[in-house]
Short mmCIF file of C-alpha atoms in Angstrom, two decimals:
data_model
loop_
_atom_site.label_atom_id
_atom_site.label_comp_id
_atom_site.label_asym_id
_atom_site.label_seq_id
_atom_site.Cartn_x
_atom_site.Cartn_y
_atom_site.Cartn_z
CA MET A 1 5.65 97.64 -68.57
CA ASP A 2 6.23 94.11 -70.12
CA PHE A 3 7.32 93.61 -73.62
CA SER A 4 7.57 89.50 -73.25
CA VAL A 5 4.09 89.99 -74.25
CA ILE A 6 4.97 90.90 -77.59
CA ASN A 7 7.01 87.43 -77.98
CA ASP A 8 4.76 85.36 -75.96
CA ASN A 9 1.78 86.51 -79.53
CA ILE A 10 4.62 86.93 -81.96
CA GLU A 11 3.61 84.11 -84.54
CA PHE A 12 0.10 85.93 -84.16
CA LEU A 13 1.31 89.28 -84.57
CA MET A 14 3.38 88.75 -87.55
CA LEU A 15 0.43 86.81 -89.68
CA GLY A 16 -1.74 90.28 -88.94
CA LEU A 17 1.23 91.48 -90.95
CA MET A 18 1.63 89.54 -93.61
CA ARG A 19 -2.46 89.98 -94.34
CA SER A 20 -1.61 93.69 -94.39
CA PHE A 21 1.20 93.03 -96.65
CA GLN A 22 -0.52 90.92 -98.49
CA LEU A 23 -3.45 93.43 -99.03
CA ALA A 24 -0.79 96.39 -99.61
CA PHE A 25 0.86 94.33 -102.45
CA PHE A 26 -1.59 93.05 -103.85
CA THR A 27 -3.91 96.30 -104.24
CA ILE A 28 -1.13 98.21 -105.99
CA ILE A 29 -0.69 96.04 -108.15
CA LEU A 30 -3.63 96.43 -109.63
CA SER A 31 -4.96 99.68 -108.67
CA LEU A 32 -1.47 100.32 -110.70
CA ILE A 33 -2.36 98.52 -113.77
CA ILE A 34 -6.33 100.09 -113.66
CA ALA A 35 -4.52 103.41 -113.21
CA CYS A 36 -2.92 102.87 -116.42
CA PHE A 37 -5.33 102.58 -118.45
CA ILE A 38 -7.77 105.53 -116.84
CA ALA A 39 -4.70 107.70 -116.86
CA ILE A 40 -4.54 107.33 -120.72
CA GLY A 41 -7.82 107.66 -120.58
CA ARG A 42 -7.76 111.01 -119.26
CA VAL A 43 -5.79 112.78 -122.04
CA SER A 44 -7.28 111.12 -124.86
CA SER A 45 -8.80 113.35 -127.42
CA ARG A 46 -11.63 111.60 -127.14
CA ARG A 47 -14.32 113.10 -124.66
CA SER A 48 -16.21 109.58 -124.94
CA ILE A 49 -13.36 108.85 -122.90
CA ARG A 50 -12.21 111.44 -121.08
CA TYR A 51 -14.51 112.05 -119.23
CA PRO A 52 -15.58 108.44 -117.44
CA SER A 53 -12.17 108.51 -116.75
CA ALA A 54 -13.18 112.30 -114.97
CA ILE A 55 -16.15 111.15 -113.62
CA PHE A 56 -14.66 107.79 -111.80
CA VAL A 57 -11.21 109.54 -110.65
CA ASN A 58 -12.98 113.01 -108.86
CA LEU A 59 -16.01 110.56 -107.70
CA LEU A 60 -13.64 108.55 -106.10
CA ARG A 61 -10.85 111.09 -104.44
CA SER A 62 -13.62 112.69 -102.94
CA ASN A 63 -14.54 109.77 -100.98
CA PRO A 64 -13.45 108.20 -97.95
CA LEU A 65 -11.75 104.66 -98.36
CA ILE A 66 -13.66 103.92 -94.98
CA LEU A 67 -16.72 104.33 -97.25
CA ILE A 68 -15.85 103.03 -100.32
CA VAL A 69 -14.72 99.68 -98.42
CA PHE A 70 -18.73 99.90 -96.75
CA TRP A 71 -19.99 100.07 -100.03
CA PHE A 72 -18.24 96.77 -101.34
CA PHE A 73 -19.11 95.47 -97.50
CA PHE A 74 -22.87 96.30 -97.20
CA LEU A 75 -24.50 96.95 -100.75
CA VAL A 76 -22.74 95.09 -103.08
CA PRO A 77 -24.00 91.84 -101.40
CA LEU A 78 -27.16 93.75 -101.09
CA ILE A 79 -27.39 93.69 -104.77
CA THR A 80 -25.69 90.85 -106.08
CA GLY A 81 -26.81 88.34 -103.54
CA LYS A 82 -23.96 87.46 -102.90
CA THR A 83 -21.12 87.67 -100.55
CA LEU A 84 -17.42 87.34 -100.78
CA PRO A 85 -14.87 86.65 -98.27
CA GLU A 86 -13.62 89.37 -96.31
CA PHE A 87 -10.60 89.78 -97.47
CA HIS A 88 -11.80 89.72 -101.73
CA THR A 89 -14.11 92.75 -100.42
CA VAL A 90 -11.72 94.63 -98.95
CA LEU A 91 -9.40 93.66 -102.16
CA ILE A 92 -11.72 94.89 -104.17
CA ALA A 93 -12.43 98.10 -102.86
CA PHE A 94 -8.95 98.66 -102.21
CA VAL A 95 -8.11 98.70 -105.57
CA VAL A 96 -11.27 101.03 -106.76
CA PHE A 97 -10.55 103.57 -104.22
CA PHE A 98 -6.20 103.67 -105.27
CA ALA A 99 -6.63 103.29 -108.83
CA ALA A 100 -7.55 107.18 -108.89
CA TYR A 101 -5.31 108.39 -107.01
CA PHE A 102 -2.22 105.83 -108.47
CA ALA A 103 -4.18 107.29 -112.08
CA GLU A 104 -3.55 111.20 -110.88
CA ILE A 105 0.09 110.29 -110.28
CA VAL A 106 0.29 107.76 -113.69
CA ARG A 107 -1.57 110.43 -115.93
CA SER A 108 1.30 113.77 -114.33
CA GLY A 109 3.54 111.16 -114.97
CA ILE A 110 2.80 111.27 -118.55
CA GLN A 111 2.38 114.64 -119.17
CA SER A 112 5.94 114.82 -117.83
CA VAL A 113 6.76 112.70 -120.91
CA GLY A 114 5.35 115.94 -123.70
CA SER A 115 3.16 115.08 -126.32
CA SER A 116 6.88 115.39 -128.59
CA GLN A 117 8.39 111.56 -127.65
CA VAL A 118 4.23 110.94 -129.26
CA LYS A 119 4.98 112.78 -132.00
CA ALA A 120 8.17 111.02 -132.68
CA ALA A 121 6.82 107.75 -132.00
CA LEU A 122 3.80 107.60 -133.85
CA SER A 123 5.84 109.15 -137.08
CA THR A 124 8.55 105.53 -137.88
CA GLY A 125 4.84 104.13 -137.74
CA LEU A 126 4.00 102.54 -134.09
CA THR A 127 0.09 102.93 -133.02
CA TYR A 128 -0.95 104.91 -130.29
CA SER A 129 -0.99 102.28 -127.78
CA GLN A 130 1.87 101.05 -128.41
CA SER A 131 3.84 104.90 -127.93
CA MET A 132 1.66 104.54 -124.51
CA ARG A 133 3.68 101.40 -124.19
CA LEU A 134 7.03 101.08 -125.40
CA ILE A 135 7.96 104.97 -125.14
CA VAL A 136 5.82 107.19 -123.11
CA LEU A 137 4.90 104.84 -119.89
CA PRO A 138 8.20 103.87 -119.95
CA GLN A 139 9.36 106.82 -118.86
CA ALA A 140 6.28 108.43 -117.35
CA LEU A 141 6.19 104.80 -114.66
CA ARG A 142 10.42 106.59 -114.35
CA ASN A 143 9.78 110.47 -113.77
CA MET A 144 6.43 109.62 -110.92
CA LEU A 145 8.46 106.58 -109.08
CA PRO A 146 8.56 108.80 -106.37
CA ALA A 147 5.22 109.36 -105.63
CA LEU A 148 4.44 106.04 -106.52
CA VAL A 149 6.06 105.11 -103.51
CA THR A 150 5.05 107.51 -101.06
CA GLU A 151 1.61 106.82 -102.52
CA CYS A 152 2.57 102.94 -101.63
CA VAL A 153 3.70 104.02 -98.18
CA ILE A 154 -0.11 105.72 -98.29
CA VAL A 155 -1.55 102.21 -99.60
CA PHE A 156 -0.04 100.32 -96.49
CA GLN A 157 -1.08 102.81 -93.54
CA GLY A 158 -3.90 102.41 -95.22
CA THR A 159 -4.58 98.14 -94.76
CA THR A 160 -5.80 99.70 -90.85
CA ILE A 161 -9.33 100.57 -92.66
CA ALA A 162 -9.87 96.64 -93.30
CA TYR A 163 -10.50 96.14 -89.55
CA VAL A 164 -13.75 98.48 -90.20
CA ILE A 165 -15.58 95.10 -91.49
CA GLY A 166 -13.32 92.19 -89.21
CA MET A 167 -10.42 91.18 -91.03
CA ARG A 168 -7.54 89.98 -89.26
CA GLU A 169 -4.73 92.33 -90.59
CA PHE A 170 -1.78 93.63 -88.41
CA LEU A 171 -3.91 96.59 -85.90
CA HIS A 172 -6.54 94.35 -85.56
CA SER A 173 -4.19 91.82 -84.31
CA THR A 174 -2.66 93.80 -82.17
CA SER A 175 -5.88 94.93 -80.90
CA LEU A 176 -7.05 91.91 -80.17
CA VAL A 177 -3.68 90.38 -78.33
CA ALA A 178 -4.08 93.49 -77.00
CA GLU A 179 -7.78 93.13 -74.98
CA ARG A 180 -7.04 89.10 -74.80
CA THR A 181 -3.46 90.40 -72.62
CA VAL A 182 -4.80 93.74 -71.50
CA ARG A 183 -1.57 94.90 -72.29
CA PRO A 184 -2.95 97.27 -74.98
CA VAL A 185 0.06 99.85 -73.88
CA GLU A 186 3.03 98.03 -74.70
CA LEU A 187 1.13 96.28 -78.58
CA TYR A 188 0.00 99.72 -79.93
CA LEU A 189 3.64 100.92 -78.99
CA PHE A 190 4.76 97.86 -80.33
CA ALA A 191 2.07 98.23 -83.61
CA ALA A 192 3.01 102.52 -84.51
CA PHE A 193 6.38 100.80 -84.22
CA VAL A 194 6.35 98.82 -86.99
CA TYR A 195 3.95 101.15 -88.47
CA LEU A 196 6.62 103.75 -88.07
CA VAL A 197 9.68 100.97 -89.74
CA ILE A 198 7.68 100.05 -93.01
CA CYS A 199 6.52 103.50 -93.48
CA PHE A 200 9.72 105.35 -93.03
CA ALA A 201 11.67 103.20 -95.06
CA GLY A 202 9.56 104.05 -97.70
CA THR A 203 9.54 107.67 -97.15
CA ARG A 204 13.16 107.50 -97.73
CA LEU A 205 13.41 105.15 -100.36
CA ALA A 206 11.09 108.21 -102.23
CA LEU A 207 13.05 110.20 -101.51
CA PHE A 208 16.57 108.85 -103.21
CA LEU A 209 14.25 108.61 -105.81
CA GLU A 210 14.07 112.32 -106.62
CA LYS A 211 17.11 113.14 -105.79
CA LYS A 212 19.09 109.84 -108.92
CA MET B 1 5.58 109.76 -166.40
CA THR B 2 6.23 109.75 -163.01
CA LEU B 3 3.63 110.50 -160.38
CA PRO B 4 4.31 112.55 -157.93
CA LEU B 5 5.43 111.08 -154.42
CA VAL B 6 2.99 113.69 -152.68
CA GLN B 7 0.23 115.74 -154.01
CA ILE B 8 -0.55 118.39 -151.42
CA ASN B 9 -4.78 119.00 -152.67
CA ASN B 10 -6.28 122.36 -150.97
CA LEU B 11 -4.89 122.17 -147.51
CA SER B 12 -6.00 124.09 -145.29
CA LEU B 13 -5.12 124.16 -140.86
CA ARG B 14 -6.18 126.39 -137.83
CA TYR B 15 -5.12 126.61 -134.50
CA GLY B 16 -8.04 128.97 -133.37
CA ASP B 17 -8.54 131.76 -135.11
CA PHE B 18 -4.88 131.43 -136.21
CA VAL B 19 -4.89 130.38 -140.13
CA ALA B 20 -1.24 128.12 -140.80
CA LEU B 21 -1.92 126.37 -143.64
CA ASP B 22 -4.59 128.19 -146.49
CA ASP B 23 -4.98 126.34 -148.86
CA VAL B 24 -2.08 125.37 -149.96
CA SER B 25 -1.65 123.31 -153.07
CA ILE B 26 1.34 121.48 -154.23
CA ASP B 27 2.98 118.34 -155.43
CA PHE B 28 6.03 117.02 -154.99
CA MET B 29 8.33 114.02 -156.87
CA PRO B 30 10.17 111.38 -156.18
CA GLY B 31 13.88 111.87 -156.51
CA THR B 32 13.68 115.40 -155.64
CA CYS B 33 15.10 116.91 -152.92
CA VAL B 34 13.00 120.22 -151.83
CA VAL B 35 13.91 122.79 -149.16
CA ILE B 36 10.35 124.47 -148.06
CA CYS B 37 11.83 127.89 -146.47
CA GLY B 38 10.16 131.47 -145.27
CA PRO B 39 9.66 133.52 -142.04
CA SER B 40 8.41 132.20 -138.89
CA GLY B 41 5.27 131.95 -138.76
CA SER B 42 4.46 131.03 -142.09
CA GLY B 43 3.49 127.56 -142.02
CA LYS B 44 6.38 125.46 -142.78
CA SER B 45 6.58 123.10 -140.15
CA SER B 46 3.14 123.36 -140.28
CA LEU B 47 3.12 121.28 -144.25
CA LEU B 48 5.47 118.97 -143.62
CA ARG B 49 3.97 117.60 -139.60
CA CYS B 50 0.50 117.50 -142.86
CA VAL B 51 2.55 115.13 -144.76
CA ASN B 52 2.23 111.80 -142.27
CA ARG B 53 -0.47 113.51 -141.14
CA LEU B 54 0.68 114.59 -137.37
CA GLU B 55 -1.06 117.28 -137.72
CA ASN B 56 -4.99 116.88 -138.32
CA PHE B 57 -5.74 118.88 -140.69
CA ASP B 58 -9.22 120.84 -141.62
CA LYS B 59 -9.87 120.75 -145.12
CA GLY B 60 -8.02 119.15 -148.09
CA ASP B 61 -5.57 116.25 -148.44
CA VAL B 62 -2.54 115.23 -149.16
CA ILE B 63 -2.34 112.04 -151.16
CA PHE B 64 1.07 110.16 -150.27
CA ASP B 65 1.95 107.62 -153.45
CA GLY B 66 -1.61 107.07 -154.56
CA GLN B 67 -2.84 107.06 -150.97
CA SER B 68 -5.67 109.53 -149.35
CA LEU B 69 -4.50 110.86 -145.83
CA LYS B 70 -7.47 111.76 -144.96
CA ALA B 71 -9.04 109.07 -145.12
CA ALA B 72 -6.53 106.11 -144.47
CA GLN B 73 -7.69 104.03 -141.50
CA ASN B 74 -4.49 102.12 -142.03
CA ILE B 75 -2.09 105.63 -140.97
CA SER B 76 0.78 104.25 -138.92
CA LYS B 77 1.03 101.45 -142.00
CA ILE B 78 1.82 105.21 -144.33
CA ARG B 79 3.39 106.71 -141.61
CA SER B 80 6.36 103.83 -141.55
CA ASN B 81 6.36 104.69 -145.04
CA ILE B 82 7.50 108.42 -144.52
CA GLY B 83 10.86 109.21 -141.80
CA MET B 84 10.65 112.19 -140.06
CA VAL B 85 13.47 114.73 -138.27
CA PHE B 86 12.67 116.85 -135.54
CA GLN B 87 14.49 120.54 -134.75
CA HIS B 88 15.27 118.45 -130.85
CA PHE B 89 16.42 114.80 -132.42
CA GLU B 90 13.52 113.56 -130.28
CA LEU B 91 15.25 110.58 -129.06
CA TYR B 92 13.88 108.33 -126.97
CA PRO B 93 15.37 108.82 -123.72
CA HIS B 94 15.37 105.67 -122.25
CA LEU B 95 16.37 103.64 -124.80
CA SER B 96 19.75 103.85 -126.47
CA VAL B 97 20.77 104.41 -129.03
CA MET B 98 20.52 101.31 -130.85
CA ASN B 99 17.16 100.21 -129.72
CA ASN B 100 15.97 103.30 -131.09
CA ILE B 101 16.86 102.73 -134.33
CA THR B 102 15.39 98.64 -134.07
CA LEU B 103 12.46 99.71 -131.78
CA ALA B 104 10.16 100.41 -135.00
CA PRO B 105 11.31 98.39 -137.30
CA ARG B 106 10.89 95.70 -135.09
CA TYR B 107 7.27 96.64 -133.42
CA VAL B 108 6.35 98.01 -137.08
CA ASN B 109 7.69 95.57 -139.26
CA GLY B 110 8.24 92.81 -137.00
CA VAL B 111 11.56 92.23 -138.13
CA ASN B 112 13.31 90.21 -135.08
CA ARG B 113 15.73 91.60 -133.23
CA ASP B 114 18.83 90.69 -134.84
CA GLU B 115 17.84 91.95 -138.37
CA ALA B 116 16.87 95.32 -137.06
CA GLU B 117 20.68 95.30 -135.17
CA ALA B 118 22.14 94.51 -138.60
CA LYS B 119 20.56 96.84 -140.08
CA ALA B 120 21.28 99.47 -137.41
CA HIS B 121 24.72 99.08 -137.76
CA LYS B 122 24.58 99.31 -141.25
CA LEU B 123 22.68 102.50 -141.06
CA LEU B 124 24.65 103.87 -138.02
CA GLU B 125 28.15 103.52 -139.89
CA ARG B 126 26.26 105.57 -142.56
CA VAL B 127 25.61 108.38 -140.74
CA GLY B 128 29.12 107.99 -138.75
CA ILE B 129 28.50 106.85 -134.68
CA LEU B 130 28.56 102.95 -134.64
CA ASP B 131 30.49 103.68 -132.14
CA GLN B 132 27.80 105.26 -129.78
CA ALA B 133 25.77 102.60 -130.79
CA LYS B 134 25.58 101.37 -126.96
CA LYS B 135 25.18 104.87 -125.55
CA TYR B 136 21.88 106.61 -124.55
CA PRO B 137 20.59 109.85 -126.13
CA ASN B 138 22.19 111.92 -123.50
CA GLU B 139 25.31 111.47 -123.93
CA LEU B 140 25.89 111.80 -127.26
CA SER B 141 26.38 115.51 -128.61
CA GLY B 142 23.58 117.76 -130.41
CA GLY B 143 25.12 116.97 -134.04
CA GLN B 144 25.39 112.87 -133.11
CA GLN B 145 21.44 113.05 -131.44
CA GLN B 146 20.92 114.23 -135.10
CA ARG B 147 22.74 111.89 -136.25
CA ALA B 148 20.96 109.20 -134.68
CA ALA B 149 17.39 110.32 -135.34
CA ILE B 150 18.27 109.98 -139.14
CA ALA B 151 19.06 106.53 -138.50
CA ARG B 152 16.01 106.18 -136.93
CA ALA B 153 13.70 107.43 -139.24
CA LEU B 154 15.63 105.55 -142.30
CA ALA B 155 15.64 101.90 -140.35
CA LEU B 156 11.79 101.17 -142.04
CA GLU B 157 13.12 102.66 -145.52
CA PRO B 158 10.83 105.05 -145.80
CA LYS B 159 10.04 106.48 -149.52
CA LEU B 160 10.26 109.69 -148.73
CA MET B 161 11.51 111.88 -145.11
CA LEU B 162 11.13 114.89 -143.83
CA PHE B 163 13.11 116.89 -141.62
CA ASP B 164 12.35 119.33 -139.55
CA GLU B 165 14.80 122.10 -138.97
CA PRO B 166 17.25 119.15 -138.43
CA THR B 167 20.52 121.71 -137.45
CA SER B 168 18.43 124.63 -135.36
CA ALA B 169 18.77 123.32 -132.14
CA LEU B 170 22.56 122.91 -133.07
CA ASP B 171 25.81 124.16 -131.87
CA PRO B 172 26.99 126.08 -134.92
CA GLU B 173 30.45 123.45 -135.41
CA MET B 174 27.83 120.76 -135.41
CA ILE B 175 25.31 121.66 -138.44
CA SER B 176 27.61 121.09 -141.00
CA GLU B 177 28.06 116.67 -140.01
CA VAL B 178 24.11 116.50 -139.68
CA LEU B 179 23.81 119.07 -143.37
CA GLN B 180 26.55 116.43 -144.92
CA VAL B 181 24.58 113.55 -143.35
CA MET B 182 21.36 114.81 -145.55
CA ARG B 183 23.58 115.80 -148.33
CA ASP B 184 24.83 112.07 -149.19
CA LEU B 185 21.11 110.69 -148.64
CA ALA B 186 19.44 113.14 -150.81
CA ARG B 187 22.48 112.18 -154.29
CA ASN B 188 21.43 108.73 -153.49
CA GLY B 189 18.03 109.91 -155.06
CA MET B 190 15.58 109.90 -151.44
CA THR B 191 12.85 111.75 -151.58
CA MET B 192 13.45 114.73 -149.38
CA LEU B 193 11.28 117.49 -147.57
CA VAL B 194 12.97 119.61 -145.81
CA VAL B 195 12.14 122.73 -143.97
CA THR B 196 15.52 125.01 -142.82
CA HIS B 197 17.46 128.33 -142.26
CA GLU B 198 20.48 126.46 -143.55
CA MET B 199 20.15 128.35 -146.93
CA GLY B 200 24.02 126.93 -148.26
CA PHE B 201 22.01 124.29 -147.82
CA ALA B 202 18.94 125.46 -150.11
CA ARG B 203 21.64 126.68 -153.10
CA ASP B 204 24.40 123.72 -153.13
CA VAL B 205 21.75 120.50 -152.58
CA ALA B 206 18.10 121.32 -153.35
CA ASP B 207 16.65 120.31 -156.49
CA GLU B 208 13.67 122.86 -155.67
CA VAL B 209 12.98 125.64 -153.22
CA VAL B 210 9.03 126.35 -152.36
CA PHE B 211 8.98 130.15 -150.21
CA MET B 212 6.20 130.34 -147.94
CA ASP B 213 4.56 133.07 -146.04
CA LYS B 214 1.29 133.20 -143.86
CA GLY B 215 0.55 130.16 -144.53
CA LYS B 216 0.30 130.33 -148.51
CA VAL B 217 3.41 128.63 -151.09
CA ILE B 218 4.05 131.96 -152.30
CA GLU B 219 7.20 130.50 -155.11
CA ARG B 220 8.37 127.93 -155.98
CA ASN B 221 11.45 127.67 -158.40
CA GLU B 222 14.79 125.30 -158.85
CA SER B 223 16.72 125.98 -156.26
CA GLY B 224 19.83 128.16 -158.59
CA GLY B 225 16.78 130.35 -159.55
CA PHE B 226 14.94 131.25 -156.23
CA PHE B 227 18.16 132.79 -155.48
CA ASP B 228 19.29 134.61 -157.59
CA ASN B 229 16.30 135.69 -159.02
CA PRO B 230 13.44 135.52 -156.90
CA GLN B 231 10.13 136.29 -158.00
CA SER B 232 8.13 137.51 -155.59
CA ASP B 233 8.21 140.38 -153.58
CA ARG B 234 8.28 138.74 -149.86
CA ALA B 235 10.76 136.16 -151.34
CA LYS B 236 13.09 139.06 -152.05
CA GLU B 237 12.90 140.31 -148.60
CA PHE B 238 13.62 137.19 -147.04
CA ILE B 239 16.56 135.89 -148.62
CA ASP B 240 18.18 140.08 -148.01
CA ARG B 241 17.12 139.35 -145.03
CA VAL B 242 18.61 135.80 -144.26
CA LEU B 243 21.74 136.66 -146.45
CA GLN B 244 22.91 139.71 -144.79
CA LYS B 245 22.38 137.09 -141.32
CA ILE B 246 25.67 135.24 -142.47
#
């Protein structure tokens, strides 16, 4: 075992880790925004809104993430005739995929608030969308925070999938160094350690928020 | 001649097979305080919720201040003229009492924050909980919460106030502080529809009492007459039962 190999390549590895963080960060922000709209659609009284939202969620949740990535990587360029940079391709696929998961979390959060709060808000003359934005979503967010943090951890772990289309996220960077230096044990131990620290911290945070 | 503030015409409402309101027609004049009573399931709360269309009725119409609710495109605007107080207060738990009250004036009427807070200040003073303004609803007693909810409903200067069993969820010792606020409102000429089991309030404060059963209005009388000389057997029975309880 010679862990100096990590120190020698730390800059390259950290670049990969930053890429993973970026992907996770933008995925979480964008998919959460979309998820809010889909979740509101899921609880809508109108079928024309409720059904498409339900179809979106169920379709995406019944497919593996890797397949969604393939979809956007192979098929979308075929259809549109344009190719996007890897990062954008993966980001779009991730946002679509995780929006479905976040939507279910947001939906249960919304349903935890209860319709009488909406009635109270409506009775004061707020519109339905104002009631959602000002009354329901802030409370829902608080209730669903632990589940959201847990899902964020899953998003971070999911960034490794970007490996398959050659994006240099953390795991890919690690494997490149491992191949070049022929030190796979040290490098994959290091990668495991980094993922463990980050994800464990996230899980603890979720537990802490749950108890609060 | 004064026109009614609320006109309910042939209103019907069903929940599945259950008939909540069965062809109800009744008017309410401005400046009057009317208590609606009746056994549970008689449709009194449903009737109240139809008056601001929180409940979508199946048949008939409600005319509020000359506007048909059924046809209304701007239902939010109409609702802002109708304050509502709920059995379980329904204050927004994530906002302070002050923000609970200023929210609708700011977002519905576009009043700026300072002006809305000045107004809320006066309302909190009026309901006697000015010292609680910065607290959150869960830090208040039930009676204080309900008074805050009344202040919230008054913040838009409504023409009509609806009270849906405002004291039913309160501990007995807190009922009177809420009723006192309602009594003051009635004295100041607020038009009020009150669903309540507080027969003392009905007798002393209300101008009229409406008795409902099985989705129909059975009897309507001035409050003194209702208690001393009920016309229908069902009302008689109801009064006996309610008064016996005390």
